[in-house]
Coordinates of C-alpha atoms and ligand atoms in Angstrom, one line a residue:
M1413 CA -157.5 -77.5 -152.3
P1414 CA -159.9 -75.3 -154.6
L1415 CA -158.8 -74.4 -157.9
Y1416 CA -158.5 -71.5 -159.8
L1417 CA -158.6 -70.5 -163.5
G1418 CA -157.2 -67.4 -165.1
L1419 CA -157.4 -66.7 -169.1
D1420 CA -155.9 -64.0 -171.1
S1421 CA -156.6 -63.6 -174.5
S1422 CA -154.4 -61.2 -175.5
T1423 CA -153.6 -59.7 -179.5
Q1424 CA -151.3 -62.3 -180.5
S1425 CA -152.8 -65.7 -178.1
L1426 CA -154.7 -67.2 -175.6
S1427 CA -153.0 -68.3 -172.3
A1428 CA -154.3 -70.5 -169.2
I1429 CA -153.3 -70.3 -165.8
V1430 CA -155.0 -72.2 -162.9
L1431 CA -153.7 -71.7 -159.0
E1432 CA -154.0 -74.2 -156.1
A1433 CA -154.6 -71.8 -153.1
D1434 CA -155.4 -72.8 -149.6
G1435 CA -154.4 -70.1 -147.1
D1436 CA -151.1 -70.2 -147.6
R1437 CA -150.5 -73.4 -149.3
R1438 CA -150.6 -72.2 -153.2
R1439 CA -149.0 -73.2 -156.3
V1440 CA -149.0 -72.6 -160.0
A1441 CA -150.7 -75.9 -160.6
F1442 CA -151.2 -75.8 -164.9
E1443 CA -150.4 -73.0 -167.4
S1444 CA -150.5 -73.2 -171.4
S1445 CA -150.7 -71.0 -174.6
L1446 CA -151.6 -71.3 -178.0
Q1447 CA -151.0 -68.6 -180.7
F1448 CA -153.8 -67.6 -182.8
D1449 CA -151.6 -67.7 -186.2
E1450 CA -150.1 -71.4 -185.7
A1451 CA -152.8 -72.8 -183.6
L1452 CA -155.9 -71.8 -185.6
P1453 CA -154.5 -70.6 -189.1
H1454 CA -157.9 -70.6 -190.8
Y1455 CA -158.8 -67.3 -189.6
R1456 CA -155.7 -66.1 -191.8
T1457 CA -154.2 -63.9 -189.0
T1458 CA -150.8 -62.1 -188.7
H1459 CA -150.1 -61.7 -184.9
G1460 CA -153.7 -62.5 -184.1
V1461 CA -154.7 -59.6 -186.9
L1462 CA -156.5 -59.4 -190.0
P1463 CA -154.3 -58.5 -193.2
S1464 CA -155.8 -54.9 -194.3
D1465 CA -154.2 -52.8 -196.8
D1466 CA -154.7 -49.3 -194.6
P1467 CA -152.5 -49.3 -191.8
A1468 CA -154.8 -47.0 -189.9
T1469 CA -157.4 -49.9 -189.5
A1470 CA -157.0 -53.3 -187.2
A1471 CA -159.6 -56.2 -186.9
S1472 CA -159.4 -59.3 -185.9
P1473 CA -162.1 -62.1 -185.9
P1474 CA -164.3 -62.9 -182.6
L1475 CA -164.6 -66.3 -183.6
L1476 CA -161.2 -66.8 -183.8
W1477 CA -161.1 -66.0 -179.8
A1478 CA -164.3 -68.3 -179.6
E1479 CA -162.5 -71.4 -180.7
A1480 CA -159.2 -70.3 -179.4
L1481 CA -161.3 -70.6 -175.9
D1482 CA -163.1 -74.2 -177.0
V1483 CA -159.6 -75.3 -177.7
M1484 CA -158.0 -74.3 -174.5
M1485 CA -160.9 -75.7 -172.4
A1486 CA -160.3 -78.8 -173.7
R1487 CA -156.6 -78.9 -172.7
I1488 CA -157.6 -77.9 -169.1
G1489 CA -160.4 -80.6 -169.2
Q1490 CA -157.6 -83.4 -170.2
S1491 CA -154.7 -81.7 -167.8
G1492 CA -155.2 -84.4 -165.4
L1493 CA -156.3 -81.7 -162.6
D1494 CA -159.3 -82.7 -160.2
L1495 CA -160.9 -80.2 -161.8
S1496 CA -164.4 -81.2 -159.5
R1497 CA -162.7 -78.4 -157.3
L1498 CA -162.4 -75.9 -159.6
A1499 CA -163.9 -73.1 -157.7
A1500 CA -164.2 -70.2 -159.9
I1501 CA -162.8 -68.8 -163.5
S1502 CA -161.6 -64.9 -164.4
G1503 CA -160.2 -63.8 -167.4
S1504 CA -158.1 -60.7 -169.1
A1505 CA -158.6 -59.6 -172.3
Q1506 CA -156.6 -56.9 -174.7
Q1507 CA -158.7 -53.7 -174.2
H1508 CA -161.0 -51.6 -176.4
G1509 CA -161.9 -53.9 -178.7
S1510 CA -165.7 -54.2 -179.7
V1511 CA -167.4 -57.4 -180.3
Y1512 CA -171.1 -56.4 -181.9
L1513 CA -173.9 -59.1 -181.4
N1514 CA -177.4 -59.7 -183.3
A1515 CA -180.4 -60.4 -181.2
R1516 CA -180.3 -64.3 -182.4
A1517 CA -176.6 -64.6 -180.1
A1518 CA -178.6 -64.5 -176.3
P1519 CA -181.0 -67.8 -177.6
A1520 CA -178.4 -69.4 -179.4
L1521 CA -175.9 -68.8 -176.3
A1522 CA -178.5 -70.2 -173.7
A1523 CA -178.8 -73.4 -176.1
L1524 CA -175.4 -74.3 -177.2
D1525 CA -174.9 -78.3 -178.1
P1526 CA -172.0 -79.6 -175.8
S1527 CA -171.7 -82.3 -178.3
R1528 CA -170.8 -80.0 -181.3
P1529 CA -167.8 -77.5 -181.3
L1530 CA -168.4 -73.8 -180.3
A1531 CA -167.6 -71.8 -183.3
E1532 CA -169.4 -73.9 -185.6
Q1533 CA -173.1 -73.1 -183.7
L1534 CA -171.7 -69.0 -183.5
G1535 CA -172.2 -68.3 -187.1
G1536 CA -175.3 -66.2 -186.8
I1537 CA -174.6 -64.5 -183.5
F1538 CA -173.0 -61.6 -185.5
S1539 CA -174.0 -58.4 -186.6
R1540 CA -170.2 -57.5 -187.5
N1541 CA -167.9 -60.4 -188.4
V1542 CA -164.9 -58.6 -187.1
A1543 CA -164.0 -57.0 -184.3
P1544 CA -161.8 -53.9 -184.3
I1545 CA -159.3 -53.9 -182.0
W1546 CA -156.8 -51.4 -179.8
M1547 CA -154.5 -51.3 -182.8
D1548 CA -156.9 -49.3 -185.0
S1549 CA -156.3 -45.7 -185.7
S1550 CA -158.9 -44.6 -188.2
T1551 CA -161.1 -43.0 -185.9
S1552 CA -159.6 -39.3 -185.8
A1553 CA -163.3 -37.4 -186.8
E1554 CA -165.0 -39.8 -184.4
C1555 CA -162.7 -38.4 -181.5
A1556 CA -162.9 -35.1 -182.3
E1557 CA -167.4 -35.3 -182.6
I1558 CA -167.3 -37.1 -180.0
E1559 CA -165.1 -34.7 -177.7
A1560 CA -167.1 -31.8 -179.1
A1561 CA -170.4 -33.3 -178.4
V1562 CA -169.4 -33.7 -174.7
G1563 CA -167.7 -30.1 -173.9
G1564 CA -164.1 -30.7 -174.8
D1565 CA -161.2 -33.1 -174.4
R1566 CA -160.4 -32.1 -171.0
A1567 CA -164.3 -32.6 -169.9
L1568 CA -164.4 -36.3 -171.5
A1569 CA -160.8 -36.6 -169.8
Q1570 CA -162.3 -35.4 -166.3
R1571 CA -165.4 -37.9 -166.7
T1572 CA -164.0 -40.8 -167.9
G1573 CA -160.3 -40.5 -167.1
S1574 CA -158.6 -40.4 -170.9
R1575 CA -159.6 -38.2 -173.9
A1576 CA -160.9 -39.1 -177.0
F1577 CA -158.6 -41.7 -178.6
E1578 CA -158.9 -43.2 -182.0
R1579 CA -158.7 -47.5 -180.3
F1580 CA -161.2 -46.5 -177.5
T1581 CA -164.6 -48.1 -178.4
A1582 CA -166.7 -44.7 -178.2
A1583 CA -165.2 -43.9 -181.3
Q1584 CA -165.0 -47.2 -182.9
I1585 CA -168.8 -47.6 -182.4
R1586 CA -169.5 -43.9 -183.8
K1587 CA -167.6 -44.9 -186.8
F1588 CA -169.7 -48.1 -186.7
S1589 CA -172.9 -46.4 -186.8
K1590 CA -172.0 -44.0 -189.7
T1591 CA -170.5 -46.4 -191.7
N1592 CA -172.5 -49.5 -191.8
P1593 CA -176.3 -48.0 -190.1
A1594 CA -177.6 -51.6 -191.0
G1595 CA -175.4 -53.2 -189.1
Y1596 CA -175.4 -51.3 -186.1
A1597 CA -179.3 -51.6 -186.0
A1598 CA -179.0 -55.0 -186.1
T1599 CA -176.9 -55.0 -183.2
D1600 CA -178.5 -56.0 -179.9
R1601 CA -175.3 -56.1 -178.0
I1602 CA -172.1 -54.2 -178.0
H1603 CA -169.2 -56.3 -175.6
L1604 CA -165.9 -55.8 -175.2
V1605 CA -163.5 -58.6 -175.7
S1606 CA -163.4 -59.3 -172.3
S1607 CA -167.4 -59.6 -171.6
F1608 CA -168.3 -61.4 -175.0
L1609 CA -165.7 -64.4 -173.5
A1610 CA -167.3 -63.7 -170.0
T1611 CA -170.6 -64.4 -172.3
L1612 CA -169.4 -67.6 -174.2
L1613 CA -168.6 -69.3 -170.5
T1614 CA -171.7 -67.7 -169.0
G1615 CA -174.5 -68.5 -171.8
W1616 CA -176.0 -65.1 -171.0
H1617 CA -175.0 -61.4 -171.8
A1618 CA -172.2 -60.7 -168.8
P1619 CA -171.3 -57.5 -167.2
L1620 CA -168.1 -55.8 -167.9
D1621 CA -166.0 -54.4 -165.0
P1622 CA -165.0 -50.8 -164.2
G1623 CA -161.2 -51.2 -165.4
D1624 CA -162.1 -52.3 -169.3
A1625 CA -165.1 -50.3 -169.5
S1626 CA -162.5 -47.3 -168.6
G1627 CA -161.2 -47.9 -172.1
T1628 CA -164.4 -47.1 -174.0
N1629 CA -164.7 -43.2 -173.0
L1630 CA -168.1 -44.1 -172.3
M1631 CA -167.7 -44.8 -168.3
D1632 CA -168.2 -42.5 -165.6
L1633 CA -164.8 -43.2 -163.6
A1634 CA -166.4 -42.1 -160.2
A1635 CA -169.5 -43.3 -160.4
C1636 CA -168.9 -46.4 -162.7
Q1637 CA -172.0 -46.0 -164.5
W1638 CA -172.0 -45.3 -168.1
W1639 CA -171.9 -41.5 -168.7
P1640 CA -175.3 -40.3 -170.4
A1641 CA -173.8 -37.3 -172.1
A1642 CA -170.7 -39.2 -173.9
V1643 CA -173.4 -42.7 -174.8
D1644 CA -175.8 -40.2 -176.5
S1645 CA -172.8 -38.7 -178.5
T1646 CA -171.2 -41.8 -179.8
A1647 CA -174.5 -43.4 -181.4
G1648 CA -177.9 -43.2 -181.8
G1649 CA -180.0 -46.0 -179.2
L1650 CA -176.3 -46.6 -177.2
A1651 CA -177.6 -47.0 -173.9
I1652 CA -180.0 -49.9 -174.5
K1653 CA -176.6 -51.7 -176.1
L1654 CA -174.2 -51.7 -173.9
P1655 CA -173.7 -54.6 -171.1
A1656 CA -174.0 -53.5 -167.3
I1657 CA -171.1 -52.6 -165.2
A1658 CA -170.5 -54.6 -162.3
P1659 CA -167.7 -54.5 -159.6
A1660 CA -164.7 -56.3 -160.6
S1661 CA -165.1 -59.1 -158.2
A1662 CA -168.7 -59.8 -159.2
V1663 CA -169.8 -63.5 -159.6
V1664 CA -171.4 -62.8 -163.2
G1665 CA -172.6 -66.2 -163.7
T1666 CA -171.4 -69.8 -163.4
L1667 CA -170.0 -72.4 -165.8
S1668 CA -172.7 -73.1 -168.3
D1669 CA -174.3 -76.5 -169.5
Y1670 CA -172.0 -76.2 -172.9
W1671 CA -168.5 -76.5 -170.4
R1672 CA -169.9 -78.4 -167.7
T1673 CA -171.2 -81.6 -170.6
R1674 CA -168.3 -81.0 -172.9
Y1675 CA -165.3 -80.8 -170.8
R1676 CA -166.5 -82.3 -167.3
L1677 CA -166.1 -79.5 -165.4
P1678 CA -168.6 -78.3 -162.1
P1679 CA -170.6 -74.6 -161.9
A1680 CA -167.5 -72.9 -161.4
N1681 CA -168.5 -69.5 -160.3
V1682 CA -167.2 -67.0 -163.5
I1683 CA -166.1 -63.9 -162.1
A1684 CA -166.1 -60.3 -164.2
W1685 CA -163.6 -60.3 -166.9
S1686 CA -161.0 -57.4 -167.0
G1687 CA -158.9 -55.6 -169.8
D1688 CA -155.6 -57.4 -170.0
N1689 CA -153.5 -54.1 -167.9
P1690 CA -155.8 -53.9 -165.2
C1691 CA -155.4 -57.7 -164.6
S1692 CA -151.3 -57.4 -165.4
L1693 CA -152.0 -54.8 -162.3
V1694 CA -152.9 -57.7 -160.0
G1695 CA -150.3 -60.0 -161.7
T1696 CA -147.5 -57.6 -161.2
G1697 CA -148.4 -57.4 -157.3
L1698 CA -149.6 -53.7 -158.0
V1699 CA -151.7 -53.5 -155.5
R1700 CA -150.1 -50.5 -153.5
E1701 CA -149.5 -47.1 -154.7
G1702 CA -146.0 -46.3 -155.2
R1703 CA -144.2 -49.1 -157.5
I1704 CA -144.8 -49.1 -161.2
A1705 CA -144.5 -51.9 -164.1
V1706 CA -143.4 -51.9 -167.4
S1707 CA -145.2 -54.6 -169.9
L1708 CA -143.3 -55.3 -172.7
G1709 CA -146.1 -57.4 -175.0
T1710 CA -147.8 -56.7 -178.2
S1711 CA -148.1 -52.9 -176.9
D1712 CA -145.9 -51.3 -174.5
T1713 CA -147.7 -50.3 -171.3
V1714 CA -146.4 -48.3 -168.1
F1715 CA -148.8 -48.4 -165.2
G1716 CA -149.4 -48.1 -161.9
L1717 CA -152.3 -48.2 -158.5
M1718 CA -153.8 -44.7 -157.6
R1719 CA -155.8 -43.8 -155.2
E1720 CA -157.2 -41.1 -156.7
P1721 CA -157.8 -40.4 -159.7
R1722 CA -155.2 -37.8 -161.5
V1723 CA -156.1 -37.2 -164.8
D1724 CA -153.2 -37.0 -167.4
H1725 CA -153.7 -33.0 -168.8
T1726 CA -151.1 -33.4 -171.4
G1727 CA -153.7 -35.7 -172.9
T1728 CA -151.3 -39.2 -173.1
G1729 CA -152.1 -41.1 -170.2
H1730 CA -155.1 -42.6 -169.1
V1731 CA -157.2 -43.1 -166.1
F1732 CA -158.6 -46.9 -165.7
G1733 CA -160.5 -48.3 -162.7
A1734 CA -158.3 -51.2 -160.6
P1735 CA -159.6 -54.6 -160.1
T1736 CA -158.5 -53.3 -156.1
G1737 CA -161.6 -50.6 -156.6
D1738 CA -159.0 -47.9 -156.5
Y1739 CA -157.7 -46.3 -160.1
M1740 CA -154.3 -47.1 -162.0
G1741 CA -152.4 -44.7 -164.4
L1742 CA -151.4 -46.0 -168.1
T1743 CA -149.3 -45.1 -170.6
C1744 CA -149.8 -47.1 -174.1
F1745 CA -147.3 -47.3 -176.8
K1746 CA -148.3 -49.4 -180.2
N1747 CA -145.0 -50.0 -181.5
G1748 CA -143.8 -52.3 -179.0
S1749 CA -142.8 -55.8 -179.5
L1750 CA -143.4 -55.7 -183.2
A1751 CA -140.7 -52.7 -183.5
R1752 CA -138.8 -54.7 -181.9
E1753 CA -138.8 -57.8 -183.9
R1754 CA -139.4 -55.4 -186.9
I1755 CA -135.5 -54.3 -186.3
R1756 CA -134.2 -57.9 -185.3
D1757 CA -135.9 -59.6 -188.5
A1758 CA -133.9 -56.8 -190.8
F1759 CA -130.7 -57.9 -189.9
G1760 CA -131.9 -61.3 -189.4
L1761 CA -131.0 -61.8 -185.5
S1762 CA -132.3 -64.2 -183.5
W1763 CA -133.0 -62.5 -179.8
D1764 CA -129.6 -64.0 -178.7
S1765 CA -127.8 -62.2 -181.3
F1766 CA -130.0 -58.9 -181.3
S1767 CA -128.6 -59.1 -177.3
E1768 CA -125.1 -59.3 -179.0
A1769 CA -125.5 -56.2 -181.1
L1770 CA -126.9 -54.5 -178.0
G1771 CA -123.5 -54.9 -176.2
R1772 CA -121.5 -53.8 -178.9
T1773 CA -122.8 -49.9 -178.6
P1774 CA -122.1 -47.7 -175.5
P1775 CA -125.4 -46.2 -173.6
G1776 CA -126.2 -43.2 -175.9
N1777 CA -125.5 -44.8 -179.1
H1778 CA -123.3 -42.1 -179.9
G1779 CA -126.0 -39.8 -180.1
R1780 CA -128.0 -41.7 -182.7
V1781 CA -131.8 -41.4 -181.8
M1782 CA -134.6 -43.5 -183.3
L1783 CA -138.3 -42.7 -182.9
P1784 CA -139.9 -46.2 -184.2
W1785 CA -142.9 -45.8 -185.9
F1786 CA -143.5 -48.5 -187.5
E1787 CA -147.1 -48.4 -187.5
P1788 CA -149.4 -45.4 -186.3
E1789 CA -148.3 -44.8 -182.5
I1790 CA -150.5 -43.8 -179.5
T1791 CA -147.9 -42.1 -177.5
P1792 CA -147.7 -39.6 -179.0
S1793 CA -150.3 -39.6 -181.2
V1794 CA -148.9 -40.4 -184.9
L1795 CA -151.3 -41.3 -187.5
T1796 CA -149.3 -41.5 -190.3
P1797 CA -146.2 -44.2 -189.9
G1798 CA -142.5 -43.3 -190.4
V1799 CA -139.5 -44.2 -188.6
H1800 CA -136.8 -41.3 -188.1
R1801 CA -133.6 -41.8 -187.2
Y1802 CA -131.2 -39.0 -186.1
G1803 CA -127.3 -39.9 -186.8
F1804 CA -127.3 -42.9 -188.5
G1805 CA -129.3 -44.4 -191.6
P1806 CA -130.9 -48.0 -191.7
D1807 CA -128.6 -50.4 -193.0
D1808 CA -126.5 -50.1 -189.8
A1809 CA -127.6 -53.1 -187.5
D1810 CA -125.7 -52.2 -184.3
A1811 CA -126.9 -48.7 -184.3
N1812 CA -130.5 -49.5 -185.0
V1813 CA -130.7 -52.3 -182.2
R1814 CA -129.6 -50.0 -179.4
A1815 CA -131.9 -47.1 -180.8
V1816 CA -134.8 -49.2 -180.8
I1817 CA -134.1 -50.2 -177.5
E1818 CA -133.4 -47.1 -176.0
G1819 CA -135.8 -44.7 -178.1
Q1820 CA -138.6 -47.1 -176.7
Q1821 CA -137.6 -46.7 -173.4
M1822 CA -136.9 -43.0 -173.1
A1823 CA -140.5 -42.6 -174.3
L1824 CA -141.7 -44.8 -171.7
A1825 CA -139.6 -42.5 -169.0
L1826 CA -140.8 -39.6 -170.6
H1827 CA -144.2 -40.2 -170.9
S1828 CA -145.1 -41.6 -167.8
R1829 CA -144.0 -38.9 -166.0
W1830 CA -147.3 -37.2 -165.9
M1831 CA -148.4 -39.9 -163.1
N1832 CA -145.8 -38.3 -160.5
V1833 CA -144.0 -41.2 -159.1
T1834 CA -140.8 -41.5 -157.7
V1835 CA -139.2 -45.0 -159.3
D1836 CA -137.2 -46.5 -157.7
S1837 CA -138.2 -50.0 -158.7
I1838 CA -140.3 -51.6 -161.7
H1839 CA -141.5 -55.3 -162.2
A1840 CA -141.0 -55.9 -165.8
T1841 CA -143.9 -58.7 -167.4
G1842 CA -144.7 -59.4 -171.4
G1843 CA -143.1 -61.7 -173.5
A1844 CA -140.0 -59.3 -173.7
A1845 CA -139.2 -59.3 -170.2
A1846 CA -137.6 -62.2 -170.5
N1847 CA -134.7 -60.5 -172.3
R1848 CA -132.6 -59.0 -169.1
D1849 CA -130.5 -57.0 -171.7
I1850 CA -133.3 -55.1 -172.7
L1851 CA -134.4 -54.5 -169.1
Q1852 CA -130.8 -53.6 -168.0
V1853 CA -131.4 -50.5 -170.6
M1854 CA -134.8 -49.8 -168.7
A1855 CA -132.8 -49.7 -165.4
D1856 CA -130.1 -47.5 -166.3
V1857 CA -132.5 -44.6 -168.6
F1858 CA -135.4 -44.9 -165.5
G1859 CA -132.7 -45.2 -162.8
A1860 CA -134.6 -47.7 -160.7
D1861 CA -134.1 -51.2 -159.8
V1862 CA -135.9 -53.8 -162.3
Y1863 CA -137.2 -56.8 -161.5
Q1864 CA -138.7 -60.0 -163.6
L1865 CA -141.3 -61.9 -161.7
Q1866 CA -142.1 -65.6 -161.3
V1867 CA -144.6 -66.2 -163.4
G1868 CA -144.2 -64.4 -167.1
N1869 CA -147.7 -64.1 -167.9
S1870 CA -148.7 -61.4 -165.5
A1871 CA -152.1 -60.7 -167.1
A1872 CA -153.0 -64.8 -167.1
L1873 CA -151.6 -64.9 -163.5
G1874 CA -153.8 -61.1 -162.5
A1875 CA -156.8 -63.0 -164.5
A1876 CA -156.4 -66.1 -162.2
L1877 CA -155.7 -64.1 -158.8
R1878 CA -159.1 -62.0 -159.7
A1879 CA -160.8 -65.5 -159.1
F1880 CA -159.4 -66.3 -156.3
H1881 CA -160.3 -63.0 -154.8
G1882 CA -163.9 -63.3 -156.1
G1883 CA -164.1 -66.9 -155.6
L1884 CA -163.4 -66.2 -151.7
A1885 CA -165.8 -63.3 -151.8
A1886 CA -168.6 -65.4 -152.9
E1887 CA -168.1 -67.5 -150.2
G1888 CA -168.2 -64.6 -147.6
V1889 CA -164.4 -64.5 -147.4
A1890 CA -162.8 -60.9 -147.8
M1891 CA -159.0 -61.6 -148.4
P1892 CA -157.0 -58.4 -148.6
W1893 CA -155.1 -57.8 -151.9
D1894 CA -151.7 -58.0 -150.4
E1895 CA -152.6 -61.4 -148.9
V1896 CA -154.2 -62.7 -152.3
V1897 CA -150.8 -62.0 -154.6
K1898 CA -148.3 -62.9 -152.2
D1899 CA -146.0 -66.1 -153.1
F1900 CA -148.1 -65.7 -156.7
A1901 CA -147.2 -62.0 -157.7
E1902 CA -143.9 -61.0 -156.0
P1903 CA -140.6 -60.2 -157.7
L1904 CA -137.7 -62.7 -158.0
A1905 CA -135.3 -60.7 -155.4
A1906 CA -132.4 -62.9 -157.9
S1907 CA -133.5 -61.1 -160.7
R1908 CA -133.0 -57.5 -159.5
L1909 CA -131.4 -55.7 -162.3
P1910 CA -129.8 -52.3 -160.8
P1911 CA -129.2 -49.0 -162.5
D1912 CA -125.7 -48.2 -163.2
S1913 CA -125.2 -44.2 -162.3
S1914 CA -123.0 -43.4 -165.2
R1915 CA -125.4 -44.8 -167.5
H1916 CA -127.9 -43.3 -165.9
A1917 CA -126.1 -39.7 -166.4
V1918 CA -126.0 -40.1 -169.9
Y1919 CA -129.7 -41.1 -170.0
R1920 CA -130.7 -38.0 -168.1
D1921 CA -128.9 -36.1 -170.5
L1922 CA -130.3 -38.3 -173.5
I1923 CA -134.4 -37.6 -172.5
D1924 CA -134.5 -34.0 -173.3
V1925 CA -132.5 -34.7 -176.6
Y1926 CA -134.9 -37.7 -177.2
A1927 CA -138.1 -35.5 -176.5
A1928 CA -136.4 -32.3 -178.7
C1929 CA -136.0 -35.2 -181.7
E1930 CA -140.0 -36.1 -180.7
A1931 CA -140.6 -32.7 -180.9
H1932 CA -139.3 -32.3 -184.7
A1933 CA -140.3 -35.2 -186.0
L1934 CA -144.0 -34.6 -185.1
G1935 CA -143.3 -31.4 -186.6
R1936 CA -143.8 -29.1 -183.3
G1937 CA -140.0 -28.3 -182.8
P1938 CA -136.7 -27.3 -184.4
D1939 CA -133.7 -29.6 -186.1
P1940 CA -132.5 -31.1 -183.0
A1941 CA -129.0 -31.6 -184.8
A1942 CA -126.9 -29.2 -182.3
R1943 CA -128.2 -30.2 -179.6
L1944 CA -127.1 -33.9 -180.7
D1945 CA -123.8 -32.5 -181.8
V1946 CA -123.7 -31.5 -177.7
F1947 CA -124.5 -34.6 -176.2
R1948 CA -122.2 -36.5 -178.7
K1949 CA -119.6 -34.0 -177.6
S1950 CA -119.8 -34.8 -174.0
N1951 CA -120.9 -38.3 -173.8
G1952 CA -118.5 -39.7 -176.7
Ligands
ADP500 P1 -149.4 -60.3 -175.8 O1 -149.3 -58.9 -176.0 O2 -149.8 -60.8 -177.2 O3 -149.6 -60.8 -174.7 P2 -146.8 -61.0 -174.9 O4 -146.6 -60.2 -174.0 O5 -146.8 -62.9 -174.9 O6 -147.6 -60.6 -176.3 O7 -145.5 -60.9 -175.9 C1 -144.9 -61.5 -177.0 C2 -144.0 -61.0 -177.4 O8 -142.8 -61.2 -176.4 C3 -143.3 -61.1 -178.7 O9 -144.0 -60.6 -180.2 C4 -141.3 -61.1 -178.9 O10 -141.4 -60.1 -179.6 C5 -141.7 -60.8 -177.6 N1 -140.4 -61.7 -176.6 C6 -140.5 -63.0 -176.9 N2 -139.3 -63.4 -176.3 C7 -138.6 -62.2 -176.2 C8 -137.2 -62.3 -176.1 N3 -136.2 -63.0 -175.3 N4 -136.4 -61.1 -176.4 C9 -137.1 -60.0 -176.8 N5 -138.7 -60.1 -176.9 C10 -139.1 -61.2 -176.8
XUL501 C1 -154.2 -50.4 -173.4 C2 -153.9 -50.8 -174.9 C3 -153.5 -52.3 -175.0 C4 -154.3 -53.4 -174.9 C5 -153.5 -54.6 -175.9 O1 -154.7 -49.3 -173.4 O2 -154.4 -50.4 -175.7 O3 -152.1 -52.4 -174.1 O4 -155.0 -53.9 -173.7 O5 -152.7 -55.4 -174.8

């Protein structure tokens, strides 16, 4: 039976999933994960990110991702699987991050020596040693400049799927071209994390898929091509530095000699890599409209498939290309797992004692509301971090635990309304989806059944399923997506967490109060004290 490999290079880790699939006989044959900070401590990252004094900047070393790939491929080589059956590989990567390569990259990648580790051969290929990542919020000026040059935020959103966002690649490239013109001039190719890793596998500059390219603010969403007006408004001479865009199921090359010789692998097809959210869409089985997934990873995201691109005119959400050739709507929150960890660690809790604390307070938390903006926030846009607490202080462990979870779930529900989906079931994924107490709050806030999935890492699974789909397509077999995801990406019936109607009623009240607190914290609304009082009186 053929094997299909999916890799996921996320903010904090690299994971791999190998699927064995032939018709209806399917199973996960191998799964492995490595945490960047622990496995590769010499890069000195924390949660996969380089330390910075400025909360607005966030970057990671691209060499770290390359070395992690080498370590993971060695593990796969030693997995005991019959790798001569490896038919195709695809990948998922954190979105928006950009990798800057000079003209030495192409010849160096084509001539890698399989007897030497990858990272020590890549030292000279970067025109910028660090890659700005999705957590960076330092480019508001560049966002404004790009929007002005293309005719405004609505024009940009209409064409590319999103207004200008600080973490999107266009604003990051513009900032680099302004602050380091020599480095920009020495840049031959700007990859996203996804196409950079695909490039390492194939040995030549691999194209980008429309899903990840729509996280740049540079792609014409309908045409799946770079939009010249945005490209020219971003930086001079950018058009020739961008990778090509290829369909998500395209074969972008075969595994280069480096990997074949070093780890005794076959010349497997490499299918275009994509972003972690487009991959998760497939990995959570959302290949039809009408359901949503919530990913509680380093970022919290809420997303769903869209047949037509319905752009968010409130300016919070995004429309990306989906691996199925459709579209996906997405809203992203930066204060996700790391905010939950901040509260857990502030009170010296484990995840178990965190759950116990959650159980000691009632839904609605006696009208205590938190906006957990430990770091600058993406949704809503908050550039200067600061946690806002209404009705309690930072020392009450139980109140803080419930407030962070409810605040995040309220924000997910409130800021996904633009997608206009009637939510009756949610597929939960990401590291924190292991926590059923958090998922129960999600069910009660949304008033929807929440399901866990058989394979927890939906981004890596989605990448493997994309390898499966693209690998078959390369052999002339067009398998429908419903069939691709069958058995692998289905919600576990036994995991269903139904909402409780009385708790949902509390949250229907609270969401308006939460919105009032958010407006106040953003300086756009009155003090919500009176509304909080009314809520407390009617909800205990
Ligand atoms: P990434 O965005 O890097 O893919 P993951 O989806 O792997 O992140 O999620 C990692 C996060 O999952 C960790 O930072 C941790 O806070 C969270 N996590 C893991 N287990 C639990 C749990 N039982 N309860 C809550 N959060 C958890
Ligand atoms: C999505 C986003 C994050 C990253 C990291 O727009 O910024 O979800 O993809 O996972």
